Structures are given as structure tokens and as C-alpha cells.
Short mmCIF file of C-alpha atoms in Angstrom, two decimals:
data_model
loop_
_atom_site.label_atom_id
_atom_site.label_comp_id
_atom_site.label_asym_id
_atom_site.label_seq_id
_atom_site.Cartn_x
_atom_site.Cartn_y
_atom_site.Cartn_z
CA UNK A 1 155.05 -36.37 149.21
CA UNK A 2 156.69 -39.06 146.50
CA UNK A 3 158.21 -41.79 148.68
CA UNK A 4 161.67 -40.68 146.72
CA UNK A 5 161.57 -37.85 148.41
CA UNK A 6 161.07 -39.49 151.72
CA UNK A 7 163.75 -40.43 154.03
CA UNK A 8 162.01 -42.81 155.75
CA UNK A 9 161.42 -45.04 152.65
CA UNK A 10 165.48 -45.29 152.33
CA UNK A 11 165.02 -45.72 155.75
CA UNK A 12 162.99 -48.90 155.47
CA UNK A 13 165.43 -50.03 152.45
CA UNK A 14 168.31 -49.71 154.06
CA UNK A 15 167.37 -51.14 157.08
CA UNK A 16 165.93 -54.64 155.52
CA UNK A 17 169.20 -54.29 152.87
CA UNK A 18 171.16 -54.61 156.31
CA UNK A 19 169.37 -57.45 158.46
CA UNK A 20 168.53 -59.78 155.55
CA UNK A 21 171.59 -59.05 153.53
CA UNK A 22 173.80 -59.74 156.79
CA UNK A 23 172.19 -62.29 157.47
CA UNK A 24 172.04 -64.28 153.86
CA UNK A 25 175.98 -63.33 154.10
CA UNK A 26 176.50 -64.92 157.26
CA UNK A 27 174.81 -67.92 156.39
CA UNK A 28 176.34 -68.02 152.90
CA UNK A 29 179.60 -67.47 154.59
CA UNK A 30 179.69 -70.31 156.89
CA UNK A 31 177.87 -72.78 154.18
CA UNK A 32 181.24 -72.18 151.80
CA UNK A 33 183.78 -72.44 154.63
CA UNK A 34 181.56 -75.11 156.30
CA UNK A 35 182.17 -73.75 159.64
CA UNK A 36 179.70 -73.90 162.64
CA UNK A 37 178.07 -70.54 164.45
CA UNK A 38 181.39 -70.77 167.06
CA UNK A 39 183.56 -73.15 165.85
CA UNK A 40 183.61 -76.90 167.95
CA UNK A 41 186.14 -79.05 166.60
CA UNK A 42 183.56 -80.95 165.24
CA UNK A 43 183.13 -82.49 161.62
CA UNK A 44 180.86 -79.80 159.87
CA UNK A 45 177.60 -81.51 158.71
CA UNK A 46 175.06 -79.09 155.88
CA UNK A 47 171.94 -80.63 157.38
CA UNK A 48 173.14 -80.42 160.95
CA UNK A 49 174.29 -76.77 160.38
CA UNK A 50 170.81 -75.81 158.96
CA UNK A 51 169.42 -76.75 163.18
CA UNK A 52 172.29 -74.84 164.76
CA UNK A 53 171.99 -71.67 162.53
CA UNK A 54 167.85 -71.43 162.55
CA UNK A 55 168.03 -72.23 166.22
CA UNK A 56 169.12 -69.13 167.01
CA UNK A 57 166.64 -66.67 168.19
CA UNK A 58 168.70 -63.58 167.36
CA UNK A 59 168.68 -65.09 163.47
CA UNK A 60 165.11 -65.66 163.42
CA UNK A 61 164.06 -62.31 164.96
CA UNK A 62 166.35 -60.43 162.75
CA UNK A 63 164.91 -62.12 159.94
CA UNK A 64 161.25 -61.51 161.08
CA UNK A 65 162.42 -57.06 161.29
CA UNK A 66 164.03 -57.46 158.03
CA UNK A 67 160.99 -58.86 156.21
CA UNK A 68 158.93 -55.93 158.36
CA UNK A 69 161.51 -53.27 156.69
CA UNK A 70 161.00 -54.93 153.66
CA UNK A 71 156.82 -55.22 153.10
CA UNK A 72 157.16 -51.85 155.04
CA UNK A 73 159.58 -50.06 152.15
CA UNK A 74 157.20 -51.96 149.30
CA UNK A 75 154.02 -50.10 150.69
CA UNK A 76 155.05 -47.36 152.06
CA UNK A 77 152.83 -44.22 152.01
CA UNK A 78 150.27 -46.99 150.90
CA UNK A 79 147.13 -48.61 152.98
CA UNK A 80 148.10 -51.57 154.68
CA UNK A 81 146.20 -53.31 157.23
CA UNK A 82 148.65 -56.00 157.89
CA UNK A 83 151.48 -52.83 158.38
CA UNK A 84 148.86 -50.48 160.19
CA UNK A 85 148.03 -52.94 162.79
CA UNK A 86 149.98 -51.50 165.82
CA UNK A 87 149.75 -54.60 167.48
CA UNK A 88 151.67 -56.15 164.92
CA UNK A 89 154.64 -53.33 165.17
CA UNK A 90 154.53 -53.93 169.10
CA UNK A 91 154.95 -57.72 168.67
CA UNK A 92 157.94 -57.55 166.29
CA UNK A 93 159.49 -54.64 167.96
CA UNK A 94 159.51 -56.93 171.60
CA UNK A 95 160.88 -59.72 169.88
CA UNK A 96 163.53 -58.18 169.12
CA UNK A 97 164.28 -56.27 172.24
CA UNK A 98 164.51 -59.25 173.81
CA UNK A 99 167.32 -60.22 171.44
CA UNK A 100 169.06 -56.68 172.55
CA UNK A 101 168.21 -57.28 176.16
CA UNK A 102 169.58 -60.78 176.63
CA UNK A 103 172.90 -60.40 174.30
CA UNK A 104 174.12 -57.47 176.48
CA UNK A 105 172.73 -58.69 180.22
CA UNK A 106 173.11 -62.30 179.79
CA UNK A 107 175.07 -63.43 176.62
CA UNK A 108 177.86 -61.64 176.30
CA UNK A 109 179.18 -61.41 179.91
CA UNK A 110 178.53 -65.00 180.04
CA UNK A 111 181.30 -65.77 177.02
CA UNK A 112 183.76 -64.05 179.64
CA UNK A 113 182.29 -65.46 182.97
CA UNK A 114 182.54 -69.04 180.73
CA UNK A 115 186.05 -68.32 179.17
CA UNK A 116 185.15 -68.32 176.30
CA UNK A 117 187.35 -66.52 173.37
CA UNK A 118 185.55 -64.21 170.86
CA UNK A 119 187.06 -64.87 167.51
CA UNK A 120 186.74 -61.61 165.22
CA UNK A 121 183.42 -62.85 163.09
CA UNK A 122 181.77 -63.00 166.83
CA UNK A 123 182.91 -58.64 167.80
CA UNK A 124 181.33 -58.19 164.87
CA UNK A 125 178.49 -60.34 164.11
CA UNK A 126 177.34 -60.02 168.07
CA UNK A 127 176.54 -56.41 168.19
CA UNK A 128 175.30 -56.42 164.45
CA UNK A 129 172.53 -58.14 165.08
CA UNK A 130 171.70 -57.96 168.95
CA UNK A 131 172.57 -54.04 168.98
CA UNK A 132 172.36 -52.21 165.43
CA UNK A 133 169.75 -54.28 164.00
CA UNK A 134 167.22 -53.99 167.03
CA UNK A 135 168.47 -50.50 167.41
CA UNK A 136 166.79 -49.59 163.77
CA UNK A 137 162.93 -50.97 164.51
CA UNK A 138 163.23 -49.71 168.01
CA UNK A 139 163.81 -46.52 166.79
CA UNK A 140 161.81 -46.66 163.55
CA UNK A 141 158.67 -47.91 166.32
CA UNK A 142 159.60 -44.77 168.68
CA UNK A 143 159.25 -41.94 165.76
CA UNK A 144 156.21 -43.85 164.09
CA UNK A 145 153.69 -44.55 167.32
CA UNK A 146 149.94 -45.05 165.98
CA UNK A 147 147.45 -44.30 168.63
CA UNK A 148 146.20 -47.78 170.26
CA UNK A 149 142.40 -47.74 170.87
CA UNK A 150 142.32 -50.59 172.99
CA UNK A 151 142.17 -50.57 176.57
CA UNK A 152 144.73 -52.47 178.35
CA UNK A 153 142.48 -54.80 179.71
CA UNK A 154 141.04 -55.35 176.28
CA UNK A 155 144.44 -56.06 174.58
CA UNK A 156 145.53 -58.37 177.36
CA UNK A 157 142.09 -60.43 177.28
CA UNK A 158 141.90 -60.55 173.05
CA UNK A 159 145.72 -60.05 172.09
CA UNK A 160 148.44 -60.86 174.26
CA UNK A 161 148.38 -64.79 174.12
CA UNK A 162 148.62 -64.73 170.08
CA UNK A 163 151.49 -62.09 170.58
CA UNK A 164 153.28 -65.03 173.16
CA UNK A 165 152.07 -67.95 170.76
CA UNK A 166 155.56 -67.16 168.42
CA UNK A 167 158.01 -67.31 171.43
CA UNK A 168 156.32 -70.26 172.87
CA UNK A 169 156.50 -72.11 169.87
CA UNK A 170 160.26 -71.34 170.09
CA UNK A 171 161.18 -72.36 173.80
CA UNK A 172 158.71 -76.20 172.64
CA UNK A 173 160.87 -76.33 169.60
CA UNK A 174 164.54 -75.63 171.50
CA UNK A 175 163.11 -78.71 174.25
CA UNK A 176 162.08 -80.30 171.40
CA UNK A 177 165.83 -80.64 170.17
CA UNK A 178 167.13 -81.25 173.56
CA UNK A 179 164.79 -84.41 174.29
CA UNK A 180 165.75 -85.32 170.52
CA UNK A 181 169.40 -85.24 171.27
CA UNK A 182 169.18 -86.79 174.31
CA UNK A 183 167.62 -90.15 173.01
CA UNK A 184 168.83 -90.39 169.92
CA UNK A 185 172.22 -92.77 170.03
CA UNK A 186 173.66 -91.49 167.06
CA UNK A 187 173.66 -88.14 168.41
CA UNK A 188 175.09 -88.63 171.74
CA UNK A 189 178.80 -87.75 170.49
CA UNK A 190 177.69 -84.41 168.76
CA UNK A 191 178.67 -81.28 171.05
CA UNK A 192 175.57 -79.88 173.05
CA UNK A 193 176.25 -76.48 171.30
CA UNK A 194 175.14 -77.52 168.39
CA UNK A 195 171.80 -78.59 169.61
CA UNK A 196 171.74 -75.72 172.04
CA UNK A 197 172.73 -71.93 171.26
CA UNK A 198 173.00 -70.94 174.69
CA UNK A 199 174.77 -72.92 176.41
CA UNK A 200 177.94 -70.49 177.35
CA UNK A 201 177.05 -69.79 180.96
CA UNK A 202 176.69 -72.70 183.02
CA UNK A 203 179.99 -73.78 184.54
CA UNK A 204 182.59 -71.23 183.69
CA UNK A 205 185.09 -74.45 183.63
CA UNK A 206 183.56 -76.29 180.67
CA UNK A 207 184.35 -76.11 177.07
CA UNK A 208 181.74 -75.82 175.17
CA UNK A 209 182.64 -77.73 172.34
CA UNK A 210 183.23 -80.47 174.83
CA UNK A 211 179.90 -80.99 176.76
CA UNK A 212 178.02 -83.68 174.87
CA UNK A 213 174.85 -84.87 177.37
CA UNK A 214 174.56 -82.14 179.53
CA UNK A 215 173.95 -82.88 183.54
CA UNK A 216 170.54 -82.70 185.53
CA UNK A 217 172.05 -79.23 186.52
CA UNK A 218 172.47 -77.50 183.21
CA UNK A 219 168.94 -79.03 182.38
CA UNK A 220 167.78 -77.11 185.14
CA UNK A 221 169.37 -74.05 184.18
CA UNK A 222 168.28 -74.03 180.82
CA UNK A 223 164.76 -74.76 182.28
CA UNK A 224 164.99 -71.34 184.16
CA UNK A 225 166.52 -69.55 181.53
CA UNK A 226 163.86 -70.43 178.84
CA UNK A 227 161.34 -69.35 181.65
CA UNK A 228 163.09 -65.75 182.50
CA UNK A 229 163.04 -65.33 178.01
CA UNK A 230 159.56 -66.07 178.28
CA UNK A 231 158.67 -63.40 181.08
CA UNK A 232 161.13 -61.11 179.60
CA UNK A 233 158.56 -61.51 176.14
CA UNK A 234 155.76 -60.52 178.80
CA UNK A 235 157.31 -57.32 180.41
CA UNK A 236 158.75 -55.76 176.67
CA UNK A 237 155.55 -55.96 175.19
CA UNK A 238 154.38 -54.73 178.45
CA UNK A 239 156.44 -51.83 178.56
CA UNK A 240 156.21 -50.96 174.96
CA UNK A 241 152.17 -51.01 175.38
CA UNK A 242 152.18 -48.38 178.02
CA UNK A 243 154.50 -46.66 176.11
CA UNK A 244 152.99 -46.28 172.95
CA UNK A 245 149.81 -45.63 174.51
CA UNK A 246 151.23 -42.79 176.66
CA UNK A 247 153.21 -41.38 173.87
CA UNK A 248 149.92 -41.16 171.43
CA UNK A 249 147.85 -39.51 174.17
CA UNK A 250 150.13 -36.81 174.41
CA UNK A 251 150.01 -35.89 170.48
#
């Protein structure tokens, strides 16, 4: 069959038209009107801005589907060993689950346990790309299971650690800014937020665009919460694993 004749070549179009389009028009959006990701009160800075907006794991794992969608549409119906490698589909499609996973269980009740107002860019942005977005690999990865020949001791043992090497990188880069913020002096008057994405759920009395240094509390906090993220990386690509594997064994 021609791959114009295919829906799930529009499929793969569409789908990287929407997560990299949305997200150069976010970005583009806020560069022009020179507005942080949730606005702070605070005197908008291009460099700064480029930190805050790539700091966000739901950006960069929206970005890493699109690009998917988008190699995937250029060879489709063709050999490619880089697309073909289920183990690569099973990475990207646990990445962003976690994005789904923690917007609706952790994020977005905390803006409301932290009372914190959702202007009308957030309704929309927020499930855009933690619930459509996801939703279109998840399902594209359900319909399109390849059989996995490895055992699961064998994937665990050769596999696993390179699949955790991406989100680990993330969590040293996030501490990274925080140790950065917290000894340089010029710095010390920029709001946490900014250096932080996800800091909307640790006292429900403070304003975000208020907390500068946070306490040895929220340090703590943030310690646990990078360390649930990382386990949650563990158990998706767990549960996708034994998934895939069941669902090929019954073809």
C-alpha cells in the first residue's frame, strides 16, 4: 500500500504537526510577549527564559514524541533500524507517560491544594501536552506492538540502565540549577520558579512567585519528589515491557 493511502502516515504527520508546532508556538508566543511559563511579577529576562522553558520535562518529552512522529512519518513503510528498535518505542513512550501520570496525580491538584490560579493559556496548554500529546504515542505504541525477543532478564541486565541514563541526566541537571541558584549572589532575588518548574505543592500558603531560597524543607521535598519521578521511569517502562511482550505473544 502507497503511504498516501495510509492513515497511519497522516497519522504520524499530524501528530508531530501538533507537538512540535504547539510547542514552537508556545515558545514563540511567550518570546514576543516576553512572559514567563506562569507569570511571577518578575522582570522577563530572554536568556533566563530559555532555563525556565527547557527545564520543563513535559517540553522536552513532547519534543522528543514529536521528533519520533516526525522521522516516523519520513520513513514510514520504509526499513529503519533506529524506528524498528522496540526498545526505542518503549523508552519514548514511558517518558512520556510519566509526563501524563504526574500532571494529572501530582501537578494539577497541587495548583489547587497550593492556591494557585490557572490563567486560560495554563486549561489549555496543561492538558495539551500532559494529556493529548501523550495520548497519541500511547496509542500509536498500543496498535503498533513489535514482538520483543528478549527475555526480561536479558533486557533488564543489557537495556534498562541506558533507557534510565535520559531521566537521570534530567533530575542531575534540575539539582544542578538548584545548587547554581543557591550560590550564586546575583541570583538570590530571582523567584525559585524560575529555577524550579515544580515547585506548586509544598506549602499551600506560599506564592510562588514569592519564594526566592527555598527552606531545608522544600529541599527535602523536592529530594523525594525527583526520587518518586525516577521510580515512576522504572515501573512505566516496567509495565509497558510486560505489556508489549504479552500483547505480541498472543498474535
Amino acid at each position: 500500500m502507497s503511504k498516501w493511502k495510509d492513515k497511519w502516515f497522516y497519522y504520524k504527520v499530524g501528530s508531530a504537526f501538533l507537538i512540535l508546532g504547539g510547542l514552537f508556538a508556545l515558545y514563540l508566543y511567550h518570546m514576543i510577549a516576553q512572559t514567563w511559563v506562569r507569570e511571577l511579577g518578575y522582570p522577563f529576562s530572554y536568556w533566563m527564559f530559555q532555563g525556565q522553558f527547557f527545564s520543563f520535562f513535559t517540553f522536552q518529552s513532547n519534543f522528543i514524541v514529536g521528533v519520533w512522529f516526525l522521522v516516523a512519518a519520513i520513513y514510514h513503510k520504509q526499513k529503519n533500524h533506529l524506528l524498528d528498535n522496540q526498545k526505542l518505542t518503549l523508552a519514548v513512550t514511558s517518558y512520556i507517560s510519566v509526563t501524563c501520570f504526574v500532571y494529572v496525580v501530582i501537578l494539577f491538584p497541587g495548583f489547587f491544594i497550593s492556591h494557585q490560579t490557572l490563567t486560560t493559556e495554563e486549561w489549555i496548554t496543561g492538558p495539551y501536552f500532559h494529556l493529548l500529546n501523550p495520548a497519541l504515542m500511547i496509542a500509536y505504541s498500543l496498535t503498533h506492538v513489535q514482538a520483543i525477543k528478549l527475555s526480561a532478564k536479558s533486557y533488564y541486565s543489557k537495556y534498562f540502565f541506558f533507557y534510565l541514563i535520559y531521566p537521570l541526566l534530567y533530575i542531575l541537571y534540575l539539582i544542578f540549577r538548584i545548587v547554581l541558584y543557591r550560590n550564586v549572589a546575583i541570583l538570590k532575588d530571582v523567584p525559585f520558579y524560575i529555577v524550579y518548574p515544580y515547585f506548586v505543592v509544598l506549602n499551600p500558603d506560599q506564592d510562588i512567585a514569592k519564594v526566592t531560597v527555598p527552606e531545608t524543607n522544600d529541599l527535602i521535598f523536592i529530594g523525594v519528589f525527583l526520587l518518586v519521578a525516577l521510580i515512576l521511569f522504572a515501573g512505566f517502562n516496567l509495565i509497558y515491557f510486560f505489556s508489549f511482550k504479552k500483547m505480541t505473544q498472543r498474535k
